[in-house]
């Protein structure tokens, strides 16, 4: 089935706004034609949220506690509440979060899922047959049981400071034997776990809030992608990651909203924070939240930007809302101003 759409298209890997016609056939972008039109709509690629923990959707907005008291396994507040949560409540809260992702313009996400095989199964149950959202699940062992690996995309661990080094080595080896991805948190609270994380040869690292000059050089030398979670870092008092410096050193940086406990999964909010607190470059910010996330997850051939041959994972934003009326800088307004209620359609 062929479908034609017209508007200001955020085109290609450079996210250049052009007015024109977009043709889609069987869910694939078939043609993009630049043409003089009056466009009331912006056609933009959907977001890739490169780091979440949607399993803590049952404990939204806890007291302002130090990071460790909140999330450190096994006794952090989060883990104590999760231990008391029924499977059914866990699944329904995750389902609501995923529907919220879709509604706010996200088409793919990468989740760090606790609870071993059962935890992965809960996310899959929550996702059901939903096809507007692609879930990349990074499980972790439960009592050393690694059977989760067969039903997800890889392993996602907390800091090397939280786990026994020998155990981590086994987990990494088994993950790689299964040809799955391995990712972990590093440099969130302080820089002490960054060298160990780099040595493990992860596929990507999360946070790097406290990465210093040497760490950034080491990340760059290792071609290590980084996922930053600004709102999370601000809330936990970790500070701001040196995103501009990482980008200057050629590091692939993507963005995530981290724990649903701490933040909504609204990527518009994440973009606004990235732009106004750290990067001051609309194109870079938009790239972090779309194409770079797709690259980190290895889905850039099908998602992350509007190009011929890619899947049509699109959002339509109105230029006519009270918020968007009269905008002059399309990309800047998407990044710094647009909100989920400016979305008038999704494919
Ligand atoms: Zn995290």
XYZ file of C-alpha atoms and ligand atoms in Angstrom:
348
model
C 0.000 0.000 0.000
C 1.344 3.401 -1.023
C 0.868 6.507 1.067
C 1.975 10.086 0.349
C 2.490 12.693 3.047
C 3.439 16.321 2.774
C 5.119 18.648 5.206
C 8.439 19.940 6.408
C 10.521 16.767 6.386
C 13.451 16.480 8.793
C 15.491 14.882 6.076
C 18.440 12.505 6.115
C 21.232 11.920 8.621
C 21.877 15.678 8.816
C 18.272 16.406 9.818
C 17.895 19.172 7.279
C 14.320 20.516 7.255
C 12.968 20.501 3.675
C 9.447 21.093 2.421
C 8.182 18.292 0.244
C 6.391 15.011 -0.281
C 7.228 11.716 1.380
C 6.080 8.462 -0.171
C 5.769 5.310 1.886
C 5.142 1.836 0.523
C 4.465 -1.136 2.777
C 5.931 0.696 5.737
C 9.178 1.617 3.959
C 10.198 5.134 2.869
C 10.126 4.914 -0.916
C 10.710 8.478 -2.018
C 11.393 11.973 -0.701
C 10.740 14.817 -3.083
C 11.576 18.430 -2.297
C 8.758 20.710 -3.438
C 7.397 24.183 -2.709
C 4.361 23.610 -0.531
C 2.655 25.292 2.364
C 3.486 22.951 5.204
C 1.564 23.017 8.457
C 3.081 19.747 9.569
C 6.591 18.614 10.451
C 7.513 15.024 9.598
C 10.307 13.838 11.890
C 11.910 10.492 12.686
C 10.745 8.902 15.934
C 13.026 8.775 18.962
C 15.296 5.972 20.072
C 15.483 5.941 23.869
C 18.836 4.236 24.418
C 18.598 3.560 28.143
C 15.654 2.825 30.406
C 14.698 0.776 33.429
C 10.974 0.429 32.901
C 10.720 -2.277 35.573
C 10.629 0.412 38.245
C 7.471 1.984 36.793
C 5.753 0.852 40.009
C 7.734 3.275 42.174
C 7.404 6.672 40.536
C 8.994 9.718 42.177
C 10.451 8.342 45.414
C 11.877 10.643 48.099
C 15.092 12.518 47.203
C 17.589 9.962 48.484
C 21.230 9.397 47.590
C 21.610 7.276 44.466
C 22.899 4.230 46.357
C 19.973 4.172 48.748
C 17.636 4.286 45.780
C 18.992 1.868 43.219
C 21.901 -0.189 44.483
C 21.142 -3.907 44.312
C 20.015 -5.798 46.333
C 18.823 -3.500 49.139
C 18.150 -0.113 47.501
C 14.595 1.215 47.922
C 13.785 0.262 44.350
C 14.753 -3.375 44.875
C 12.867 -3.622 48.162
C 9.661 -2.327 46.558
C 10.076 -4.515 43.487
C 10.424 -7.571 45.730
C 6.950 -6.820 47.111
C 5.351 -6.167 43.709
C 3.135 -8.811 42.092
C 3.938 -10.034 38.597
C 0.635 -8.648 37.371
C 1.286 -5.158 38.762
C 4.801 -5.191 37.348
C 3.544 -6.119 33.879
C 0.694 -3.612 33.825
C 2.947 -0.757 34.983
C 5.500 -1.583 32.271
C 2.722 -1.784 29.684
C 1.568 1.727 30.613
C 5.134 3.023 30.300
C 5.550 1.491 26.847
C 2.256 2.999 25.686
C 3.532 6.328 26.999
C 6.722 5.901 24.957
C 4.685 5.357 21.788
C 2.430 8.325 22.512
C 5.433 10.588 23.096
C 7.135 9.656 19.819
C 9.535 6.826 20.667
C 9.799 3.822 18.321
C 12.653 1.861 19.944
C 14.200 1.604 23.374
C 16.893 -0.314 25.238
C 15.928 -1.527 28.683
C 18.069 -2.876 31.483
C 15.848 -5.540 32.974
C 16.448 -7.026 36.391
C 15.146 -10.350 37.631
C 16.751 -12.842 35.253
C 14.571 -14.849 32.884
C 11.384 -13.959 34.764
C 12.204 -10.252 34.428
C 12.725 -10.537 30.675
C 9.504 -12.525 30.346
C 7.593 -9.813 32.240
C 8.746 -7.167 29.773
C 7.805 -9.362 26.827
C 4.374 -9.998 28.382
C 3.943 -6.248 28.837
C 4.948 -5.569 25.218
C 2.580 -8.231 23.873
C 2.039 -7.926 20.129
C 2.691 -4.171 20.071
C 4.454 -3.399 16.807
C 4.899 0.374 17.099
C 7.721 -0.082 19.593
C 10.884 -2.145 19.293
C 12.204 -3.341 22.655
C 15.891 -4.150 23.070
C 16.125 -6.037 26.323
C 19.325 -6.298 28.344
C 18.729 -8.803 31.095
C 20.920 -9.751 34.030
C 21.435 -12.983 35.923
C 19.255 -13.923 38.824
C 21.222 -16.038 41.336
C 23.888 -16.671 38.673
C 21.283 -18.225 36.343
C 22.102 -16.996 32.825
C 19.118 -18.578 31.040
C 17.663 -15.092 30.364
C 20.238 -14.667 27.588
C 18.355 -16.891 25.154
C 15.290 -14.690 25.249
C 16.776 -11.201 25.067
C 19.329 -9.017 23.294
C 22.101 -9.098 25.842
C 23.241 -8.295 29.355
C 23.013 -4.931 31.128
C 24.775 -4.560 34.468
C 25.077 -1.865 37.125
C 28.556 -0.595 38.041
C 31.591 -2.904 38.309
C 31.854 -1.515 41.858
C 28.594 -3.301 42.753
C 29.591 -6.790 41.645
C 32.311 -9.371 42.180
C 34.951 -9.091 39.436
C 35.068 -12.858 38.881
C 31.318 -13.039 38.450
C 31.355 -10.150 35.974
C 33.966 -11.960 33.884
C 31.797 -15.076 33.712
C 28.744 -13.004 32.773
C 30.652 -11.173 30.013
C 32.120 -14.399 28.626
C 28.768 -16.172 28.530
C 27.084 -13.142 26.969
C 29.706 -12.981 24.231
C 29.588 -16.751 23.645
C 25.920 -16.309 22.823
C 26.856 -13.418 20.519
C 24.698 -11.025 22.528
C 25.415 -7.427 23.474
C 26.941 -6.404 26.788
C 26.504 -2.982 28.375
C 26.962 -1.501 31.812
C 26.831 1.657 33.909
C 30.075 3.542 34.487
C 31.215 6.873 35.881
C 27.845 7.751 37.311
C 28.723 8.450 40.938
C 32.479 8.938 40.481
C 35.088 7.962 37.857
C 36.487 4.939 39.739
C 34.664 2.258 37.711
C 35.443 3.673 34.254
C 38.775 1.865 33.578
C 37.338 -1.511 34.664
C 34.258 -0.992 32.501
C 36.449 -0.184 29.494
C 38.553 -3.274 30.032
C 35.509 -5.514 29.849
C 35.042 -4.657 26.172
C 31.398 -3.644 26.484
C 29.292 -2.758 23.444
C 28.351 0.527 25.098
C 28.485 2.267 28.468
C 25.835 4.226 30.345
C 26.273 7.658 32.010
C 30.002 8.616 32.118
C 28.867 11.637 34.103
C 32.247 11.882 35.813
C 34.441 11.089 32.816
C 37.577 13.224 32.974
C 39.885 14.166 30.125
C 41.842 10.886 30.268
C 38.666 8.820 30.447
C 37.253 10.605 27.413
C 40.449 9.906 25.464
C 40.316 6.250 26.530
C 36.650 5.993 25.499
C 37.484 7.566 22.163
C 40.477 5.245 21.607
C 38.289 2.241 22.366
C 35.518 3.482 20.027
C 33.182 3.061 22.956
C 29.644 4.376 22.485
C 28.148 6.192 25.479
C 24.525 6.669 26.472
C 23.946 9.759 28.612
C 20.938 10.300 30.859
C 20.911 13.965 31.794
C 17.690 14.339 33.712
C 18.575 11.276 35.768
C 22.043 12.650 36.577
C 20.619 16.001 37.589
C 18.027 14.428 39.848
C 20.485 12.101 41.587
C 22.933 14.948 42.081
C 25.589 13.245 39.955
C 26.143 16.378 37.889
C 26.276 16.756 34.126
C 28.196 14.450 31.767
C 30.768 16.155 29.504
C 28.719 15.520 26.353
C 30.286 18.261 24.235
C 33.785 17.001 24.980
C 32.782 13.445 24.160
C 31.311 14.574 20.842
C 34.448 16.602 20.071
C 36.524 13.440 20.548
C 34.316 11.603 18.078
C 32.560 9.393 20.617
C 29.161 8.066 19.551
C 26.789 9.514 22.152
C 23.124 8.566 22.485
C 20.518 9.550 25.059
C 18.233 7.744 27.467
C 15.673 8.618 30.116
C 16.970 6.015 32.625
C 14.743 4.849 35.495
C 11.021 5.468 35.097
C 11.131 5.794 38.868
C 13.062 9.053 38.365
C 11.921 10.368 34.985
C 9.115 10.079 32.489
C 10.045 8.415 29.199
C 9.269 11.656 27.365
C 12.200 12.247 25.005
C 11.098 15.822 24.270
C 11.937 16.614 27.855
C 15.318 14.890 27.558
C 16.078 16.876 24.385
C 15.248 20.168 26.034
C 17.586 19.413 28.939
C 20.365 18.246 26.606
C 20.066 21.390 24.530
C 19.796 23.937 27.300
C 22.152 22.571 29.915
C 24.900 20.982 27.961
C 25.122 20.960 24.179
C 23.588 24.141 22.673
C 23.528 22.498 19.238
C 20.087 21.456 18.011
C 21.298 19.103 15.294
C 23.572 17.226 17.686
C 20.847 16.969 20.305
C 18.309 15.620 17.831
C 20.897 13.146 16.545
C 21.600 11.897 20.075
C 17.925 11.151 20.554
C 17.336 9.452 17.179
C 20.099 8.242 14.841
C 22.813 7.805 17.468
C 20.511 5.675 19.594
C 19.773 3.572 16.518
C 23.524 3.190 15.902
C 24.173 2.100 19.496
C 21.476 -0.572 19.134
C 22.584 -1.586 15.633
C 19.299 -0.615 13.947
C 20.506 2.454 12.024
C 19.835 0.769 8.671
C 16.128 0.772 9.436
C 15.536 3.522 12.022
C 16.802 6.839 13.352
C 16.401 9.113 10.332
C 14.266 9.755 7.263
C 15.996 8.237 4.251
C 14.949 6.176 1.269
C 14.776 2.486 2.164
C 14.421 2.974 5.913
C 11.322 1.971 7.837
C 8.746 4.748 8.148
C 8.982 5.309 11.904
C 7.665 8.836 11.885
C 5.989 11.436 14.015
C 3.943 14.332 12.729
C 4.119 17.569 14.639
C 1.806 20.502 14.047
C 3.122 23.986 13.400
C -0.295 25.347 14.339
C -0.510 24.619 18.071
C -0.320 27.551 20.488
C 3.143 26.298 21.399
C 4.497 25.920 17.857
C 2.692 28.724 16.006
C 5.071 31.069 14.209
C 8.226 28.955 14.585
C 11.109 30.047 12.357
C 13.746 27.480 13.178
C 12.119 24.086 12.673
C 14.802 21.863 14.173
C 15.507 24.273 17.022
C 11.818 24.375 17.897
C 11.489 20.587 17.842
C 14.494 20.244 20.128
C 13.928 23.126 22.530
C 10.186 23.716 22.513
C 8.052 20.892 21.105
C 6.042 18.704 23.463
C 4.167 15.433 23.114
C 0.888 17.340 22.724
C 2.251 18.866 19.504
C 2.223 15.352 17.997
C -0.775 14.969 15.664
C 0.060 11.544 14.297
C 2.493 8.633 14.370
C 3.455 5.902 11.945
Zn 20.549 3.018 34.275
